[in-house]
Coordinates of C-alpha atoms in Angstrom, one line a residue:
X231 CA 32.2 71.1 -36.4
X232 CA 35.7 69.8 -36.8
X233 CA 38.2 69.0 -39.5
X234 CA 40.1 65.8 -39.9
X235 CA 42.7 67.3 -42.7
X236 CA 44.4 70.4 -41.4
X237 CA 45.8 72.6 -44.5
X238 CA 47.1 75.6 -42.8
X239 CA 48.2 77.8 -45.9
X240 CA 44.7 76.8 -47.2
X241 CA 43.4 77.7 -44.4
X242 CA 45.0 81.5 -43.8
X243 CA 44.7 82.0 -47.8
X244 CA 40.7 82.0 -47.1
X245 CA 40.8 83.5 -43.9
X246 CA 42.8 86.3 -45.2
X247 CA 40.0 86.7 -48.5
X248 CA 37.4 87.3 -45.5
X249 CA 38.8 89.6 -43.5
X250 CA 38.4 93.6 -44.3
X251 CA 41.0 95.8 -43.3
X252 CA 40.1 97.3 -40.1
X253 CA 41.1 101.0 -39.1
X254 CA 41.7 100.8 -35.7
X255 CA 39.0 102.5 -33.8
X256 CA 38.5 103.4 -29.7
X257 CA 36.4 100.6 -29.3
X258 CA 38.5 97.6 -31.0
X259 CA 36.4 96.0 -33.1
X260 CA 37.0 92.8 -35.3
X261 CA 34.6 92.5 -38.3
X262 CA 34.9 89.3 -40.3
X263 CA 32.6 88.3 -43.2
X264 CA 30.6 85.2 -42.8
X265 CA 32.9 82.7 -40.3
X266 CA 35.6 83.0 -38.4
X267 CA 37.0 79.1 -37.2
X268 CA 40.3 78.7 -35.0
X269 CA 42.0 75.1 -34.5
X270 CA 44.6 74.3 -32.5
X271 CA 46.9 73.2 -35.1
X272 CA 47.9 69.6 -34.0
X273 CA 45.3 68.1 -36.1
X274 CA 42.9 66.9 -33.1
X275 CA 39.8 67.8 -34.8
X276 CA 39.2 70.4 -32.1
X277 CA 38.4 73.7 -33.1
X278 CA 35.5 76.8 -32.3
X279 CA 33.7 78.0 -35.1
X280 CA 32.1 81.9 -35.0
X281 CA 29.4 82.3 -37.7
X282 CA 26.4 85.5 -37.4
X283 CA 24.2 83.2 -35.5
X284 CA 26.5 81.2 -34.0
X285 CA 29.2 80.1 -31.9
X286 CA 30.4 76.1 -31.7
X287 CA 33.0 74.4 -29.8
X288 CA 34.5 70.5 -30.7
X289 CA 36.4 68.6 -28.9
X290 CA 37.6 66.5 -31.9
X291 CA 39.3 64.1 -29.4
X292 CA 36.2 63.3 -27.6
X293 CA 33.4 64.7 -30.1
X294 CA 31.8 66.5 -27.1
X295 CA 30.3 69.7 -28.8
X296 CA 29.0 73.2 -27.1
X297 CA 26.6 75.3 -29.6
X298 CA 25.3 78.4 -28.8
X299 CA 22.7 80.2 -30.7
X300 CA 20.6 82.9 -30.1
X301 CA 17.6 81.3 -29.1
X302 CA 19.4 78.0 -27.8
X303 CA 22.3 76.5 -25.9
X304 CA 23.2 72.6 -26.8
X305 CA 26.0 70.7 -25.0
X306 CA 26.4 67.8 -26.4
X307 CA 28.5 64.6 -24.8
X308 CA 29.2 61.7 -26.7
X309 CA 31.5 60.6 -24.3
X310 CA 28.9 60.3 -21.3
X311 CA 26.3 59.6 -23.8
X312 CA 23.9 62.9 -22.3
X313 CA 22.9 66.1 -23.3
X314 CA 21.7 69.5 -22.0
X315 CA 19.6 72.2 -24.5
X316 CA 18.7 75.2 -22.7
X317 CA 15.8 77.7 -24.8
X318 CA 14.0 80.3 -24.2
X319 CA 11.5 78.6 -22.2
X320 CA 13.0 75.4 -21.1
X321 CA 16.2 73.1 -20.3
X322 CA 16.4 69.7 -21.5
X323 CA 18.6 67.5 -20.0
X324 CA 19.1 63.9 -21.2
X325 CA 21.5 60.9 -20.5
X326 CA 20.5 57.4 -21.7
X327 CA 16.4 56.5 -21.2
X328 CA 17.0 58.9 -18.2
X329 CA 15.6 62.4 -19.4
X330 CA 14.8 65.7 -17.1
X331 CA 12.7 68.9 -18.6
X332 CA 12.5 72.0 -16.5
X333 CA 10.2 74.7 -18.1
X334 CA 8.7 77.4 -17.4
X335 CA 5.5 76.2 -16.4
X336 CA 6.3 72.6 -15.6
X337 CA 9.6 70.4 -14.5
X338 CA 9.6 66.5 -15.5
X339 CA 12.0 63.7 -14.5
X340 CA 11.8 60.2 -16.4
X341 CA 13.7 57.0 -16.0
X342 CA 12.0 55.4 -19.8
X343 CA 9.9 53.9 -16.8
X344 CA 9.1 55.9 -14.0
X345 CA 8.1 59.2 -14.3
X346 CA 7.8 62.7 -12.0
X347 CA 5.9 65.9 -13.5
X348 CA 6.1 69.0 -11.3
X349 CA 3.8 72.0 -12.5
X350 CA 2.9 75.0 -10.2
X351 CA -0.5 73.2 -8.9
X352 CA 0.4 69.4 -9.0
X353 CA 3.1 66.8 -8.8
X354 CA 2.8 63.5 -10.4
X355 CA 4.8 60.6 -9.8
X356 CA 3.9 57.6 -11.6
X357 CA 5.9 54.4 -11.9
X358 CA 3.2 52.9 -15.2
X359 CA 0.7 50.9 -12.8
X360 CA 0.9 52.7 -9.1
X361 CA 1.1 56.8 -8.9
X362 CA 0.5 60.0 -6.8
X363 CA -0.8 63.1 -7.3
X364 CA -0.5 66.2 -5.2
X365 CA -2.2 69.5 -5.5
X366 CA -2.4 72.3 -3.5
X367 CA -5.9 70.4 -1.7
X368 CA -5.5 67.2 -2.4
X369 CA -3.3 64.2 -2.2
X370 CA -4.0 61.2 -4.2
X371 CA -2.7 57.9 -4.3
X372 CA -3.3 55.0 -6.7
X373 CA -2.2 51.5 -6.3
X374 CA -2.8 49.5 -8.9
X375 CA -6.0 51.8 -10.1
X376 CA -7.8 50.2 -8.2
X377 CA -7.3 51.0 -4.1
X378 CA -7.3 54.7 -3.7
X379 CA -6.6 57.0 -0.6
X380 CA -7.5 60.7 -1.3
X381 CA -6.2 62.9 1.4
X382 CA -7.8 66.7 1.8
X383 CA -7.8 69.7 3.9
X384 CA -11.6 67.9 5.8
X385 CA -11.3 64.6 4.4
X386 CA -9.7 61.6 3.7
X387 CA -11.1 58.8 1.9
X388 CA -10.1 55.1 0.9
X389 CA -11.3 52.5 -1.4
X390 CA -10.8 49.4 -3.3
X391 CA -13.4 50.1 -5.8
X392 CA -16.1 48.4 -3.7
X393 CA -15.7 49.2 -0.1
X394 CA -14.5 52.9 0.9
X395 CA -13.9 54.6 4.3
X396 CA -14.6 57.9 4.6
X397 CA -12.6 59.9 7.5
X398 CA -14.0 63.6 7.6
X399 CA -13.7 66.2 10.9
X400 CA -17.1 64.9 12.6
X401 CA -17.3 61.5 11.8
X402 CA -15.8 58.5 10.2
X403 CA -17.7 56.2 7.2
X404 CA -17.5 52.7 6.3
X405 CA -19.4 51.1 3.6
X406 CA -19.1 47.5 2.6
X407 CA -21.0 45.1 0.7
X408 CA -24.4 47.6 0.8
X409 CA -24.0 48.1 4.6
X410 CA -22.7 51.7 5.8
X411 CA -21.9 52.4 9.9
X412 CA -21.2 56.0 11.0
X413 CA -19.4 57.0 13.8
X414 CA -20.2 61.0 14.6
X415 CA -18.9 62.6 18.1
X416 CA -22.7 61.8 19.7
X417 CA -24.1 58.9 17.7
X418 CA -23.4 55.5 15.9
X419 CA -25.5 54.8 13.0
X420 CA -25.6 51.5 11.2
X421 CA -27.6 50.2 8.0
X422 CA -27.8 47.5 6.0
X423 CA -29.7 45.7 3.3
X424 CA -31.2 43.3 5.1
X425 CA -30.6 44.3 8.6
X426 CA -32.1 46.7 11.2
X427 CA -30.9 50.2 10.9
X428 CA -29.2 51.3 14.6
X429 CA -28.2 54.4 15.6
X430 CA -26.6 54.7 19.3
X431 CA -26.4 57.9 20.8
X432 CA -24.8 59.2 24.2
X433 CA -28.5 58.7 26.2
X434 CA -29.9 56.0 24.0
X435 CA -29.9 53.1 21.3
X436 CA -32.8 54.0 18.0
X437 CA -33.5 51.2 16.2
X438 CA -35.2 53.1 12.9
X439 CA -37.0 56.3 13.7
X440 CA -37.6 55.4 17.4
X441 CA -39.1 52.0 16.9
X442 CA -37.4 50.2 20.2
X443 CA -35.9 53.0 22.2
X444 CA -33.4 52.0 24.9
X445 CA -33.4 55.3 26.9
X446 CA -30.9 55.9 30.0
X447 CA -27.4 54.7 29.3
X448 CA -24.7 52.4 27.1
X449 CA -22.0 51.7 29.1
X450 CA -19.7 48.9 28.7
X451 CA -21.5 46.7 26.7
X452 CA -24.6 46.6 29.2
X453 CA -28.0 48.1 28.3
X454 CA -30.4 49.7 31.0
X455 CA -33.3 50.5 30.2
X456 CA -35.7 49.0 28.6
X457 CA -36.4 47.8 25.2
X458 CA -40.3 47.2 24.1
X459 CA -40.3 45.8 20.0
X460 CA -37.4 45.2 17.4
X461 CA -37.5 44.5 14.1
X462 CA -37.2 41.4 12.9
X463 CA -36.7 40.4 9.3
X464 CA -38.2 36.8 6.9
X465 CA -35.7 33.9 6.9
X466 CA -36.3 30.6 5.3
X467 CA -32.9 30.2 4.4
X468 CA -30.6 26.2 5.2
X469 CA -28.4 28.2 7.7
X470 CA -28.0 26.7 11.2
X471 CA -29.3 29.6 13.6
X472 CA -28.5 29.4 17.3
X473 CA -31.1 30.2 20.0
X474 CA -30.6 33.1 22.2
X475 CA -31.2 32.7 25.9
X476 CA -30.8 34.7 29.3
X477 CA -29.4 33.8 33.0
X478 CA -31.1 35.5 35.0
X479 CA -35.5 35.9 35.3
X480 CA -36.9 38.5 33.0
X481 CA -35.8 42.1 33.8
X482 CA -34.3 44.8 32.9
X483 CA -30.5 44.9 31.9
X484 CA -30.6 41.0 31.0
X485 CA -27.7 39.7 28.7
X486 CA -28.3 37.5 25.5
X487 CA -26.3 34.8 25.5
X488 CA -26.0 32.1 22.4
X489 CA -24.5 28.5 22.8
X490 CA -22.6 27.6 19.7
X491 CA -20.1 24.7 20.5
X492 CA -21.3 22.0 23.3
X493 CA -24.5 20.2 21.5
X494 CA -26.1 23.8 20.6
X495 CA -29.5 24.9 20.5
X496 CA -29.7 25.3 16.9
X497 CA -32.9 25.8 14.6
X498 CA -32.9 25.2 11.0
X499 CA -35.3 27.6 9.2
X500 CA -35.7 25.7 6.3
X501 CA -36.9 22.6 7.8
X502 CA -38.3 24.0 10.7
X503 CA -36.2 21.4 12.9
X504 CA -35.0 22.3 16.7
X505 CA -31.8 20.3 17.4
X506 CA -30.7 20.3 20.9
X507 CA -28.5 17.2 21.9
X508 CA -30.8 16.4 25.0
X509 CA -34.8 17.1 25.8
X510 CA -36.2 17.1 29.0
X511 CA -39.7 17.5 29.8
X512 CA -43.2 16.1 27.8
X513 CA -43.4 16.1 24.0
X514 CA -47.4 16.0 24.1
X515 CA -48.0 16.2 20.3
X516 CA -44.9 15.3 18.9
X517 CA -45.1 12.5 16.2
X518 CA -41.3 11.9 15.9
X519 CA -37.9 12.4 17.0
X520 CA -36.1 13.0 14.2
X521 CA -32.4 12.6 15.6
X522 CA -33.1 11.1 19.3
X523 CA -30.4 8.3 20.4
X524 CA -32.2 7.1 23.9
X525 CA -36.3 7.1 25.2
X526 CA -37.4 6.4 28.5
X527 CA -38.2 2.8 29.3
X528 CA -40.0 1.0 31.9
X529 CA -39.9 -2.4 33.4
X530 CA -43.0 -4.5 32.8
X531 CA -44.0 -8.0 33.6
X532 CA -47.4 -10.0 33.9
X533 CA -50.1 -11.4 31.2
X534 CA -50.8 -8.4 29.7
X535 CA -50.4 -8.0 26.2
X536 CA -47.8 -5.2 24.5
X537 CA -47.8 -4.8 20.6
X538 CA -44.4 -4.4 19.4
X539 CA -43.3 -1.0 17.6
X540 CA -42.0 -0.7 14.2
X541 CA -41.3 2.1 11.3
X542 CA -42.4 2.6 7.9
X543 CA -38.7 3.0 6.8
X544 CA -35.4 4.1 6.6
X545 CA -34.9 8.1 8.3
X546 CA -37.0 10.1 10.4
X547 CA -39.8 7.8 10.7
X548 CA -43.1 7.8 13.3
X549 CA -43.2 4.6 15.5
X550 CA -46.0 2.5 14.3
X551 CA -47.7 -0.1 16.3
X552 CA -50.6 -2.6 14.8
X553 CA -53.6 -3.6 17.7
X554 CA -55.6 -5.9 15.4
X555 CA -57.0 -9.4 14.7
X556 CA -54.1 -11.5 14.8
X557 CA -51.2 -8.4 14.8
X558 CA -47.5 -8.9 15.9
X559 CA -48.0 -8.7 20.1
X560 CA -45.8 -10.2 23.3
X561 CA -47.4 -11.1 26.3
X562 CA -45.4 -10.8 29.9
X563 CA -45.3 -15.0 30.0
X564 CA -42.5 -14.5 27.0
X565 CA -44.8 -15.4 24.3
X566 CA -44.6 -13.9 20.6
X567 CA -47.9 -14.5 18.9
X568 CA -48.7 -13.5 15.6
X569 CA -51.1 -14.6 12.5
X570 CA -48.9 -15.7 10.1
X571 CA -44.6 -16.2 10.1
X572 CA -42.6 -15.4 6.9
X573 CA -39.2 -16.2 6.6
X574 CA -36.7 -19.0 8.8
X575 CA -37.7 -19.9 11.9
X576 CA -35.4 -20.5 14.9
X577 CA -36.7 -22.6 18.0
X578 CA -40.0 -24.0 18.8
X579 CA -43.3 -22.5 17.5
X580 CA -45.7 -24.2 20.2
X581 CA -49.2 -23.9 17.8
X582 CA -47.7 -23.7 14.4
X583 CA -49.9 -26.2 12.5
X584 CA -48.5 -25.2 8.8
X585 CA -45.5 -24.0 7.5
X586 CA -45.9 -21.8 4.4
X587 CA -43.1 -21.6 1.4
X588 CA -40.5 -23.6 2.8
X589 CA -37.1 -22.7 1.6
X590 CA -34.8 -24.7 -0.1
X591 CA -31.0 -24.3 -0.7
X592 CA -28.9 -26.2 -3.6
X593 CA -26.6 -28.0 -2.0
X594 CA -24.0 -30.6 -4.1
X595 CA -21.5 -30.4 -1.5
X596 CA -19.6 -33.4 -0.2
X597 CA -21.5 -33.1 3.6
X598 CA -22.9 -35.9 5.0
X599 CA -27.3 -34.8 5.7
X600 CA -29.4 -37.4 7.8
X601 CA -32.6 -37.6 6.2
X602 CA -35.7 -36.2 8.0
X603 CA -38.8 -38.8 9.0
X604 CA -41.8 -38.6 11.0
X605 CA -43.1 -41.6 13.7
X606 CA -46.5 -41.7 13.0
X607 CA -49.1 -41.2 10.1
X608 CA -49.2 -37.5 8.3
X609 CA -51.5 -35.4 10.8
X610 CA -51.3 -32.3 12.7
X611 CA -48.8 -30.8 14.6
X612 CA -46.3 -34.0 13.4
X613 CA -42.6 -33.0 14.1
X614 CA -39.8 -34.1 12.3
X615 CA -37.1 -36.2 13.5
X616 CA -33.6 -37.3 12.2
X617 CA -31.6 -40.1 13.3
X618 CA -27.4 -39.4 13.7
X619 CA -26.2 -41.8 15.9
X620 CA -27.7 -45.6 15.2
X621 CA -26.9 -47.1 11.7
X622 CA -27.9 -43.5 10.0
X623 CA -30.0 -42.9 7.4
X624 CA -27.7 -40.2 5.3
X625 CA -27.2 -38.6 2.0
X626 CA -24.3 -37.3 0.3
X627 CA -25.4 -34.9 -2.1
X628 CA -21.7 -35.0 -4.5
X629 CA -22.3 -38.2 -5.2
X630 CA -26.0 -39.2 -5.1
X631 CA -25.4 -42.0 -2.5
X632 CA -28.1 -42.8 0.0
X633 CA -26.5 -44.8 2.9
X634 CA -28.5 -46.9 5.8
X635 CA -28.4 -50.2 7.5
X636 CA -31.1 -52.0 5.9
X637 CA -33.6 -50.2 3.4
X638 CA -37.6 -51.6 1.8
X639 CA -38.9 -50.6 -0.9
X640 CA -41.0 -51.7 -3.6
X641 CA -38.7 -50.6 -6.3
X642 CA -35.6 -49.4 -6.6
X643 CA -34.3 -46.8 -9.9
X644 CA -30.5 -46.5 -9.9
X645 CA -26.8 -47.8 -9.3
X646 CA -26.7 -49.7 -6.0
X647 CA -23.7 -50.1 -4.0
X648 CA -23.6 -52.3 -0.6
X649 CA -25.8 -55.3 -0.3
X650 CA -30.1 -55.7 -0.6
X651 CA -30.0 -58.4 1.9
X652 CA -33.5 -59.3 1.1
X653 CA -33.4 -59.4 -2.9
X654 CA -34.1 -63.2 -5.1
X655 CA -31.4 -62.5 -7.6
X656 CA -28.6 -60.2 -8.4
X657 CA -24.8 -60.9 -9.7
X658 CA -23.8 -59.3 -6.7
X659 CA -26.9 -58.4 -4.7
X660 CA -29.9 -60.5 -5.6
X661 CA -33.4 -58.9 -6.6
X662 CA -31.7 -55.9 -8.6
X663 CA -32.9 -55.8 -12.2
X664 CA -29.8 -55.7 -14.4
X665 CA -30.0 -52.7 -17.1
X666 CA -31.7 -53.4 -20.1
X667 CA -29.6 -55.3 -22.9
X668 CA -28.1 -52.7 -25.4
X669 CA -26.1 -53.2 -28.4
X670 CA -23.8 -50.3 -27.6
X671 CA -20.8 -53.0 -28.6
X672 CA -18.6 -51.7 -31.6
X673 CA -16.0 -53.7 -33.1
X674 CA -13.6 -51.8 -35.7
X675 CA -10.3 -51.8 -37.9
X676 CA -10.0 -55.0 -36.8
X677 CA -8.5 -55.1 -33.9
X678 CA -10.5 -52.9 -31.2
X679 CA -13.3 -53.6 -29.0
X680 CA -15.5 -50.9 -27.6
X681 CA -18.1 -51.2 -24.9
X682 CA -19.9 -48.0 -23.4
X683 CA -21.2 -48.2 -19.7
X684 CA -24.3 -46.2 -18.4
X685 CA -23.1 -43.2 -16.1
X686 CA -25.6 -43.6 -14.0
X687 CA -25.7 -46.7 -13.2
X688 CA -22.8 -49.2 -12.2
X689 CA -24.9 -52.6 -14.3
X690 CA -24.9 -52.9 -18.2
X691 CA -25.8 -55.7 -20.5
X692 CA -24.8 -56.1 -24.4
X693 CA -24.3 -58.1 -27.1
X694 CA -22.0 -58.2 -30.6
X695 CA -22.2 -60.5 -33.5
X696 CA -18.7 -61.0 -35.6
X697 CA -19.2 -61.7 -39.1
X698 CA -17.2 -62.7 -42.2
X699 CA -13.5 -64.7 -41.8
X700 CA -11.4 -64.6 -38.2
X701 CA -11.0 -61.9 -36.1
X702 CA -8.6 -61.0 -33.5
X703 CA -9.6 -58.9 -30.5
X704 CA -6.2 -56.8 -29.3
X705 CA -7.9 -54.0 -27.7
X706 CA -10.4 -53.9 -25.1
X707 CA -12.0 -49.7 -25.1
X708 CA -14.0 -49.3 -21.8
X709 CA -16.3 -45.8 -21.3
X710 CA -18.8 -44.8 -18.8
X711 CA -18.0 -47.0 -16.1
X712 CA -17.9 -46.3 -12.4
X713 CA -15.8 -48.6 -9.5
X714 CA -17.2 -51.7 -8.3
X715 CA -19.8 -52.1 -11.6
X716 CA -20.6 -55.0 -13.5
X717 CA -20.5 -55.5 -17.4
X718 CA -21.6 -58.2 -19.3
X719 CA -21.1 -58.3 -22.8
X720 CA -23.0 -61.5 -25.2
X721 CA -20.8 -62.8 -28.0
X722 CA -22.0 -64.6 -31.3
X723 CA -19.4 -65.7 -33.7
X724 CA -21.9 -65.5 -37.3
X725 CA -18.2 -65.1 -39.1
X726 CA -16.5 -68.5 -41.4
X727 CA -13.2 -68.4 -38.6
X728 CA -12.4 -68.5 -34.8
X729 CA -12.8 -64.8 -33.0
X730 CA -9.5 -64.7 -30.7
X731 CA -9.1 -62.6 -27.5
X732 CA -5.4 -61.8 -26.7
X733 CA -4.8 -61.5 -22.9
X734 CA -2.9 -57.9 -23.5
X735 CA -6.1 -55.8 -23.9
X736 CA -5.2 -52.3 -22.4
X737 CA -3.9 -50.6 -19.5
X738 CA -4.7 -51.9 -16.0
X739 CA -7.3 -54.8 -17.7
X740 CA -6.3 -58.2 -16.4
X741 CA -7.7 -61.1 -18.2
X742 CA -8.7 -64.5 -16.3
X743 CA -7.7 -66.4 -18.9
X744 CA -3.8 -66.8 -18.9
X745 CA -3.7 -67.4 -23.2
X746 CA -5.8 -66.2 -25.8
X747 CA -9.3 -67.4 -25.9
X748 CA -11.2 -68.6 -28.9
X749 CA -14.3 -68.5 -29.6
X750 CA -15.5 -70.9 -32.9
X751 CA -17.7 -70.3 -35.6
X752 CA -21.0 -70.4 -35.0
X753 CA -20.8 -70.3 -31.2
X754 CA -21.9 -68.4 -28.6
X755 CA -19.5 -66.6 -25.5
X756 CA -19.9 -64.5 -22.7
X757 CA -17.4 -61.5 -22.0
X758 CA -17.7 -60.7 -18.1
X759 CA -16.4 -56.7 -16.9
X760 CA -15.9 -56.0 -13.4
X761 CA -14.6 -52.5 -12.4
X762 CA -12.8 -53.2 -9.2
X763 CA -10.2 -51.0 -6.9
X764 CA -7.1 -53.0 -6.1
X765 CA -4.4 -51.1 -3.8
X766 CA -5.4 -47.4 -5.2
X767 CA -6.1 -48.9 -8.5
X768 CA -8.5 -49.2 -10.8
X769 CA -8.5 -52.4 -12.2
X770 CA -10.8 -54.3 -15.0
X771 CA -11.1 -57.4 -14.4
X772 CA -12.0 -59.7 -17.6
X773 CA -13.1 -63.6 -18.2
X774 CA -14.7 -65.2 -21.3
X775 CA -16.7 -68.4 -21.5
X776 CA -17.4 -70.2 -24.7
X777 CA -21.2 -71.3 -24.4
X778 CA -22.7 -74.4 -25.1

């Protein structure tokens, strides 16, 4: 304990009510009633205290403290932050998370992490995941809890929970993944799940209880002897197997050998396939080749007739041929002959007397086509001919216009361009029926004149009656007209004043008539279109006659 007032009468006042006069005896005695403390009087806080049952030192400068008791001995040091506590049976020692324990049956060290515990038949040194143990017989260590090596006086013995080895005075022991091989000093025994048990001794090799004996010798890999039945085990599994093979003739002593890189000799169990990357030799039965690049061909020629091969499909297919009444077959003379052809047809097909579901193609392109014909009366065996080089006959499919020289028909539906040379009456070829007369003239607001063409054809006829007082035409409205047509449009004036045409109808319409034309009450006209291309332009030209 220690004191951080000092009071010294105080202090030797009560000391002096403690003490008991003492007759000096031989042996010297001090007696003092309950505690006896002495400081050193510079008011440090230092001082040793004496009581019955014990005996305690301070250092009031550094609170480091001693106690001794009768069944204990603490030193205490706040200064290096440790402490030591010797009893009866033990001694503590402690400094930080460090702490040390030495008792009388046991001694243990501890970092607040790793820890060493030494007892009179083990130590243990364990860092929280890894630790060994060692007893008088046994050494064991633990990594991670999972891998283990035990070390004995006959044995030692690792494992990772799964697979062990096992090293013991006469042999050694491996077991993985349910497969165990034993090495002894005369024999080598392996077993498996699925595999043929083998044990190899000094003389000979035992495949299971003397089933396949190779007697004599094992030396350096090379069996003499000889070796009657093995055991062989069910696979139907997709793994590639390889094929094993010898050098030499059959005999004794003869190497296995497998190929496993250049085009192996494989076999598939699954599929029952055999894949080598060449065969020699007859395939009497075989049906197909399931992955064969190249045959054997040979040259032919003559009259005779072959019937060309084919497959049902895509893959590993047999080759089909067909022998029957009019079948696929090529003669040596170069001929193809068959029944019946589906599909285009490239050069000449010498008997063809129909040609089934001929195909057609739209086409609207702007490609000139020449226009097939035939020379005689429809008949048999009647080829087609086209003519490209004199005055063609052509089509071009953009614009519907059939081209030629000089055409006869009968009758002709559509816009003609060019001239029918032999036709009795036309504007501008004779013989062509004008279109029929339409009143698809519209006069409106008084000022505007509307006339609609025919798109498809480059000829229109109509007719307009004006009614009620004058009326002036300003603007001439033109639709559905194509280059180089013809419009005529019939006028009757039914109205009590002149209808006037001005010359200024519209853009790009030139009039014939150099001031405004006028048509009088009842009186008839005649309003002439022509849609004409002057130097890149399109130009409507326009005259109007008063009929009498």
């Amino acid at each position: 304990m220690s004191y951080n007032t000092y009071d010294l009468n105080s202090k030797i006042n009560y000391l002096n009510s403690k003490l008991i006069p003492i007759v000096p005896s031989p042996s010297h005695v001090l007696d003092v009633v309950d505690t006896i403390i002495v400081e050193d009087g510079l008011a440090t806080g230092s001082n040793t205290t004496i009581t019955p049952v014990e005996v305690s030192l301070t250092n009031g400068t550094t609170t480091d403290y001693l106690s001794i008791t009768p069944n204990a001995i603490l030193i205490d040091s706040i200064t290096t932050n440790a402490s030591t506590n010797i009893t009866w049976n033990n001694i503590v020692q402690t400094n930080g998370t460090h702490s040390n324990t030495t008792a009388w049956d046991s001694s243990s060290l501890s970092d607040g992490i790793n820890t060493t515990i030494i007892r009179p038949d083990q130590i243990n040194i364990n860092d929280s995941i890894n630790f060994i143990i060692t007893t008088p017989n046994q050494i064991s260590l633990f990594d991670d809890g999972i891998n283990t090596t035990t070390i004995q006086a006959n044995t030692t013995n690792y494992t990772n929970g799964i697979d062990s080895v096992n090293i013991y005075p006469s042999l050694i022991q491996v077991n993985s993944g349910g497969g165990s091989a034993i090495l002894a000093g005369n024999v080598l025994n392996i077993q498996g799940n699925l595999d043929v048990d083998c044990q190899i001794f000094n003389t000979h090799i035992d495949f299971t209880s003397s089933l396949g004996v190779v007697a004599n010798s094992l030396t350096s890999g090379n069996w003499s002897g000889s070796c009657s039945k093995i055991n062989t085990t069910s696979d139907n599994s997709t793994s590639t197997c390889y094929i094993p093979f010898q050098k030499t003739t059959a005999g004794n002593a003869s190497q296995l050998y497998v190929d496993d890189v250049t085009g192996p000799l494989t076999y598939k169990p699954s599929t029952g396939v055999l894949t080598a990357t060449t065969f020699s030799g007859n395939a009497t039965t075989a049906s197909t080749a399931s992955v064969a690049t190249t045959i054997t061909s040979t040259l032919s020629s003559g009259s005779s007739t072959w019937y060309p091969t084919f497959v049902a499909g895509a893959g590993n297919q047999s080759i089909l041929f067909n022998s029957g009444v009019g079948s696929l077959s090529y003669s040596g003379s170069g001929v193809l002959s068959c029944a019946t052809f589906s599909g285009a047809l490239n050069g000449l097909a010498s008997t063809a007397t129909t040609a089934a579901n001929v195909l057609t193609v739209s086409d609207n392109s702007a490609t000139t086509c020449y226009i097939p014909f035939i020379k005689s009366v429809a008949g048999a065996s009647t080829p087609l001919y086209v003519d490209d080089t004199t005055g063609v006959l052509s089509y071009i499919p953009s614009t519907g216009v059939l081209n030629a020289p000089a055409m006869t028909s009968t009758t002709f539906t559509g816009a003609l361009t060019g001239n029918a040379t032999t036709s009795t009456t036309s504007t501008t070829a004779s013989n062509v029926n004008l279109a029929t007369t339409a009143n698809t003239a519209v006069y409106t607001l008084g000022t505007t004149l509307s006339i609609a063409g025919v798109a498809s054809t480059s000829f229109k006829n109509s007719n307009i009656i004006f009614t009620g007082t004058s009326n002036t035409v300003s603007i001439l409205a033109l639709t559905l007209t194509q280059i180089n047509g013809e419009y005529n449009l019939g006028i009757y004036n039914s109205g009590s004043g002149n209808v006037t045409f001005q010359t200024n109808l519209g853009t790009n319409i030139r009039t014939t008539y150099s001031s405004n034309y006028t048509i009088p009450p009842a009186t008839y006209g005649l309003m002439n279109i022509r849609v004409l291309t002057i130097n890149a332009l399109t130009v409507y030209v326009v005259s109007i006659n008063q009929l009498t």
